[in-house]
C-alpha cells in the first residue's frame, strides 16, 4: 500500500519455497521488498525467518521465500 498509494491485493503467487519446518510456538518474522513495479502491478519478494521461542535473540533461520504479484 505504501508504494502504490492506495489499496493493494495479492493477485498471484509466482513461487513459494519451503526450506525448513516451522514448529508451534516459533517466532516468525517476515520481510518484503518491491522487486519490480509497473503501472498496474508489482512483484514483491518475501522472506520468512523463524526463531525458537526459548532461544529468542539467536540467529534466525530462513524457512521460506515467496514471490507475490
CSV table of N, CA and C in Angstrom, one decimal:
chain,number,residue,atom,x,y,z
A,1,UNK,N,0.8,-1.2,0.0
A,1,UNK,CA,0.0,0.0,0.0
A,1,UNK,C,0.9,1.3,0.0
A,2,UNK,N,2.0,1.2,0.7
A,2,UNK,CA,2.8,2.4,0.8
A,2,UNK,C,3.3,2.8,-0.6
A,3,UNK,N,3.8,1.8,-1.4
A,3,UNK,CA,4.3,2.0,-2.7
A,3,UNK,C,3.3,2.4,-3.7
A,4,UNK,N,2.1,1.8,-3.7
A,4,UNK,CA,1.0,2.0,-4.6
A,4,UNK,C,0.2,3.3,-4.3
A,5,UNK,N,0.2,3.7,-3.1
A,5,UNK,CA,-0.5,4.9,-2.7
A,5,UNK,C,-2.0,4.6,-2.5
A,6,UNK,N,-2.4,3.4,-2.4
A,6,UNK,CA,-3.8,3.0,-2.2
A,6,UNK,C,-3.9,1.6,-1.8
A,7,UNK,N,-5.1,1.0,-2.0
A,7,UNK,CA,-5.3,-0.4,-1.6
A,7,UNK,C,-4.5,-1.3,-2.5
A,8,UNK,N,-4.0,-2.4,-2.0
A,8,UNK,CA,-3.2,-3.4,-2.7
A,8,UNK,C,-3.7,-4.8,-2.4
A,9,UNK,N,-3.8,-5.6,-3.3
A,9,UNK,CA,-4.2,-7.0,-3.1
A,9,UNK,C,-3.2,-8.0,-3.7
A,10,UNK,N,-3.2,-9.2,-3.2
A,10,UNK,CA,-2.3,-10.2,-3.8
A,10,UNK,C,-3.1,-10.9,-4.9
A,11,UNK,N,-2.7,-10.8,-6.2
A,11,UNK,CA,-3.4,-11.3,-7.3
A,11,UNK,C,-2.9,-12.7,-7.6
A,12,UNK,N,-1.6,-13.0,-7.4
A,12,UNK,CA,-1.0,-14.3,-7.7
A,12,UNK,C,0.3,-14.5,-6.9
A,13,UNK,N,0.6,-15.8,-6.7
A,13,UNK,CA,1.8,-16.1,-6.0
A,13,UNK,C,2.6,-16.9,-7.0
A,14,UNK,N,3.7,-16.3,-7.4
A,14,UNK,CA,4.6,-16.9,-8.5
A,14,UNK,C,5.3,-18.1,-8.0
A,15,UNK,N,5.8,-18.1,-6.8
A,15,UNK,CA,6.6,-19.2,-6.3
A,15,UNK,C,6.7,-19.2,-4.8
A,16,UNK,N,6.6,-20.3,-4.2
A,16,UNK,CA,6.8,-20.4,-2.7
A,16,UNK,C,7.7,-21.6,-2.4
A,17,UNK,N,8.9,-21.3,-1.8
A,17,UNK,CA,9.9,-22.3,-1.5
A,17,UNK,C,9.9,-22.5,0.0
A,18,UNK,N,9.6,-23.7,0.5
A,18,UNK,CA,9.7,-24.0,1.9
A,18,UNK,C,11.0,-24.7,2.1
A,19,UNK,N,11.9,-24.1,3.0
A,19,UNK,CA,13.2,-24.7,3.2
A,19,UNK,C,13.4,-25.5,4.5
A,20,UNK,N,12.6,-25.1,5.5
A,20,UNK,CA,12.7,-25.8,6.8
A,20,UNK,C,11.3,-25.8,7.5
A,21,UNK,N,11.0,-26.8,8.3
A,21,UNK,CA,9.7,-26.7,9.0
A,21,UNK,C,9.7,-25.6,10.1
A,22,UNK,N,8.5,-25.2,10.4
A,22,UNK,CA,8.2,-24.2,11.5
A,22,UNK,C,7.4,-25.0,12.5
A,23,UNK,N,7.8,-24.8,13.8
A,23,UNK,CA,7.1,-25.5,14.9
A,23,UNK,C,6.2,-24.6,15.6
A,24,UNK,N,5.2,-25.2,16.3
A,24,UNK,CA,4.3,-24.5,17.1
A,24,UNK,C,5.0,-23.7,18.2
A,25,UNK,N,4.8,-22.4,18.3
A,25,UNK,CA,5.4,-21.6,19.3
A,25,UNK,C,6.6,-20.8,18.8
A,26,UNK,N,7.1,-21.2,17.5
A,26,UNK,CA,8.2,-20.4,17.0
A,26,UNK,C,7.8,-19.0,16.7
A,27,UNK,N,8.8,-18.1,16.8
A,27,UNK,CA,8.6,-16.7,16.4
A,27,UNK,C,8.9,-16.5,15.0
A,28,UNK,N,7.9,-16.0,14.2
A,28,UNK,CA,8.2,-15.8,12.7
A,28,UNK,C,8.4,-14.3,12.4
A,29,UNK,N,9.2,-14.0,11.5
A,29,UNK,CA,9.5,-12.6,11.1
A,29,UNK,C,9.4,-12.6,9.5
A,30,UNK,N,8.7,-11.7,9.0
A,30,UNK,CA,8.6,-11.6,7.5
A,30,UNK,C,9.2,-10.3,7.1
A,31,UNK,N,9.8,-10.3,5.9
A,31,UNK,CA,10.4,-9.1,5.3
A,31,UNK,C,10.0,-9.1,3.9
A,32,UNK,N,9.5,-8.0,3.3
A,32,UNK,CA,9.1,-7.9,1.9
A,32,UNK,C,9.8,-6.7,1.3
A,33,UNK,N,10.0,-6.9,0.0
A,33,UNK,CA,10.6,-5.7,-0.8
A,33,UNK,C,10.0,-5.7,-2.2
A,34,UNK,N,9.9,-4.6,-2.8
A,34,UNK,CA,9.4,-4.4,-4.1
A,34,UNK,C,10.6,-4.7,-5.1
A,35,UNK,N,10.4,-5.8,-5.9
A,35,UNK,CA,11.5,-6.2,-6.8
A,35,UNK,C,11.3,-5.5,-8.2
A,36,UNK,N,10.0,-5.3,-8.6
A,36,UNK,CA,9.7,-4.7,-9.8
A,36,UNK,C,8.3,-4.0,-9.7
A,37,UNK,N,8.2,-2.8,-10.3
A,37,UNK,CA,6.9,-2.1,-10.3
A,37,UNK,C,6.6,-1.6,-11.7
A,38,UNK,N,5.4,-1.9,-12.1
A,38,UNK,CA,4.9,-1.3,-13.4
A,38,UNK,C,3.8,-0.3,-13.1
A,39,UNK,N,2.9,-0.1,-14.1
A,39,UNK,CA,1.8,0.9,-13.9
A,39,UNK,C,0.7,0.3,-13.1
A,40,UNK,N,0.4,-0.9,-13.2
A,40,UNK,CA,-0.8,-1.5,-12.5
A,40,UNK,C,-0.4,-2.7,-11.7
A,41,UNK,N,0.8,-3.1,-11.6
A,41,UNK,CA,1.2,-4.3,-10.8
A,41,UNK,C,2.6,-4.2,-10.3
A,42,UNK,N,3.0,-5.0,-9.4
A,42,UNK,CA,4.3,-5.0,-8.9
A,42,UNK,C,4.6,-6.4,-8.3
A,43,UNK,N,5.9,-6.8,-8.4
A,43,UNK,CA,6.4,-8.1,-7.9
A,43,UNK,C,7.0,-7.8,-6.5
A,44,UNK,N,6.6,-8.6,-5.5
A,44,UNK,CA,7.1,-8.4,-4.2
A,44,UNK,C,7.8,-9.7,-3.8
A,45,UNK,N,9.0,-9.6,-3.3
A,45,UNK,CA,9.8,-10.7,-2.8
A,45,UNK,C,9.6,-10.8,-1.2
A,46,UNK,N,9.3,-11.9,-0.7
A,46,UNK,CA,9.1,-12.1,0.7
A,46,UNK,C,10.0,-13.1,1.3
A,47,UNK,N,10.6,-12.8,2.4
A,47,UNK,CA,11.5,-13.8,3.1
A,47,UNK,C,10.9,-14.0,4.5
A,48,UNK,N,10.8,-15.3,4.9
A,48,UNK,CA,10.3,-15.7,6.2
A,48,UNK,C,11.4,-16.3,7.0
A,49,UNK,N,11.6,-15.8,8.3
A,49,UNK,CA,12.6,-16.3,9.2
A,49,UNK,C,11.9,-16.8,10.5
A,50,UNK,N,12.5,-17.8,11.1
A,50,UNK,CA,12.0,-18.4,12.3
A,50,UNK,C,13.0,-18.4,13.4
A,51,UNK,N,12.5,-18.3,14.7
A,51,UNK,CA,13.4,-18.5,15.8
A,51,UNK,C,12.6,-19.3,16.8
A,52,UNK,N,13.2,-20.2,17.5
A,52,UNK,CA,12.6,-20.9,18.6
A,52,UNK,C,12.2,-19.9,19.7
A,53,UNK,N,11.1,-20.1,20.3
A,53,UNK,CA,10.6,-19.1,21.4
A,53,UNK,C,11.5,-19.1,22.6
A,54,UNK,N,12.2,-20.2,22.9
A,54,UNK,CA,13.0,-20.2,24.1
A,54,UNK,C,14.5,-19.9,23.7
A,55,UNK,N,14.8,-19.6,22.4
A,55,UNK,CA,16.1,-19.2,22.0
A,55,UNK,C,16.0,-17.8,21.3
A,56,UNK,N,15.1,-17.0,21.7
A,56,UNK,CA,14.9,-15.7,21.0
A,56,UNK,C,16.2,-14.9,21.2
A,57,UNK,N,16.5,-14.1,20.2
A,57,UNK,CA,17.7,-13.3,20.2
A,57,UNK,C,18.9,-14.0,19.5
A,58,UNK,N,18.7,-15.3,19.2
A,58,UNK,CA,19.7,-16.0,18.5
A,58,UNK,C,19.7,-15.7,17.0
A,59,UNK,N,20.4,-16.5,16.2
A,59,UNK,CA,20.4,-16.4,14.8
A,59,UNK,C,19.1,-16.9,14.2
A,60,UNK,N,18.3,-16.1,13.5
A,60,UNK,CA,17.1,-16.6,12.9
A,60,UNK,C,17.4,-17.6,11.7
A,61,UNK,N,16.5,-18.5,11.5
A,61,UNK,CA,16.6,-19.5,10.4
A,61,UNK,C,15.7,-19.1,9.2
A,62,UNK,N,16.3,-19.1,8.0
A,62,UNK,CA,15.5,-18.8,6.8
A,62,UNK,C,14.6,-20.0,6.5
A,63,UNK,N,13.3,-19.9,6.6
A,63,UNK,CA,12.4,-21.0,6.5
A,63,UNK,C,11.6,-21.0,5.2
A,64,UNK,N,11.4,-19.9,4.6
A,64,UNK,CA,10.6,-19.8,3.3
A,64,UNK,C,10.8,-18.5,2.6
A,65,UNK,N,10.6,-18.6,1.3
A,65,UNK,CA,10.7,-17.4,0.4
A,65,UNK,C,9.5,-17.5,-0.6
A,66,UNK,N,9.0,-16.3,-1.0
A,66,UNK,CA,7.9,-16.3,-1.9
A,66,UNK,C,8.0,-15.0,-2.8
A,67,UNK,N,7.4,-15.1,-4.0
A,67,UNK,CA,7.2,-14.0,-4.9
A,67,UNK,C,5.8,-13.8,-5.2
A,68,UNK,N,5.3,-12.6,-4.8
A,68,UNK,CA,3.9,-12.3,-5.0
A,68,UNK,C,3.7,-11.2,-6.0
A,69,UNK,N,2.6,-11.2,-6.7
A,69,UNK,CA,2.2,-10.2,-7.8
A,69,UNK,C,1.0,-9.5,-7.3
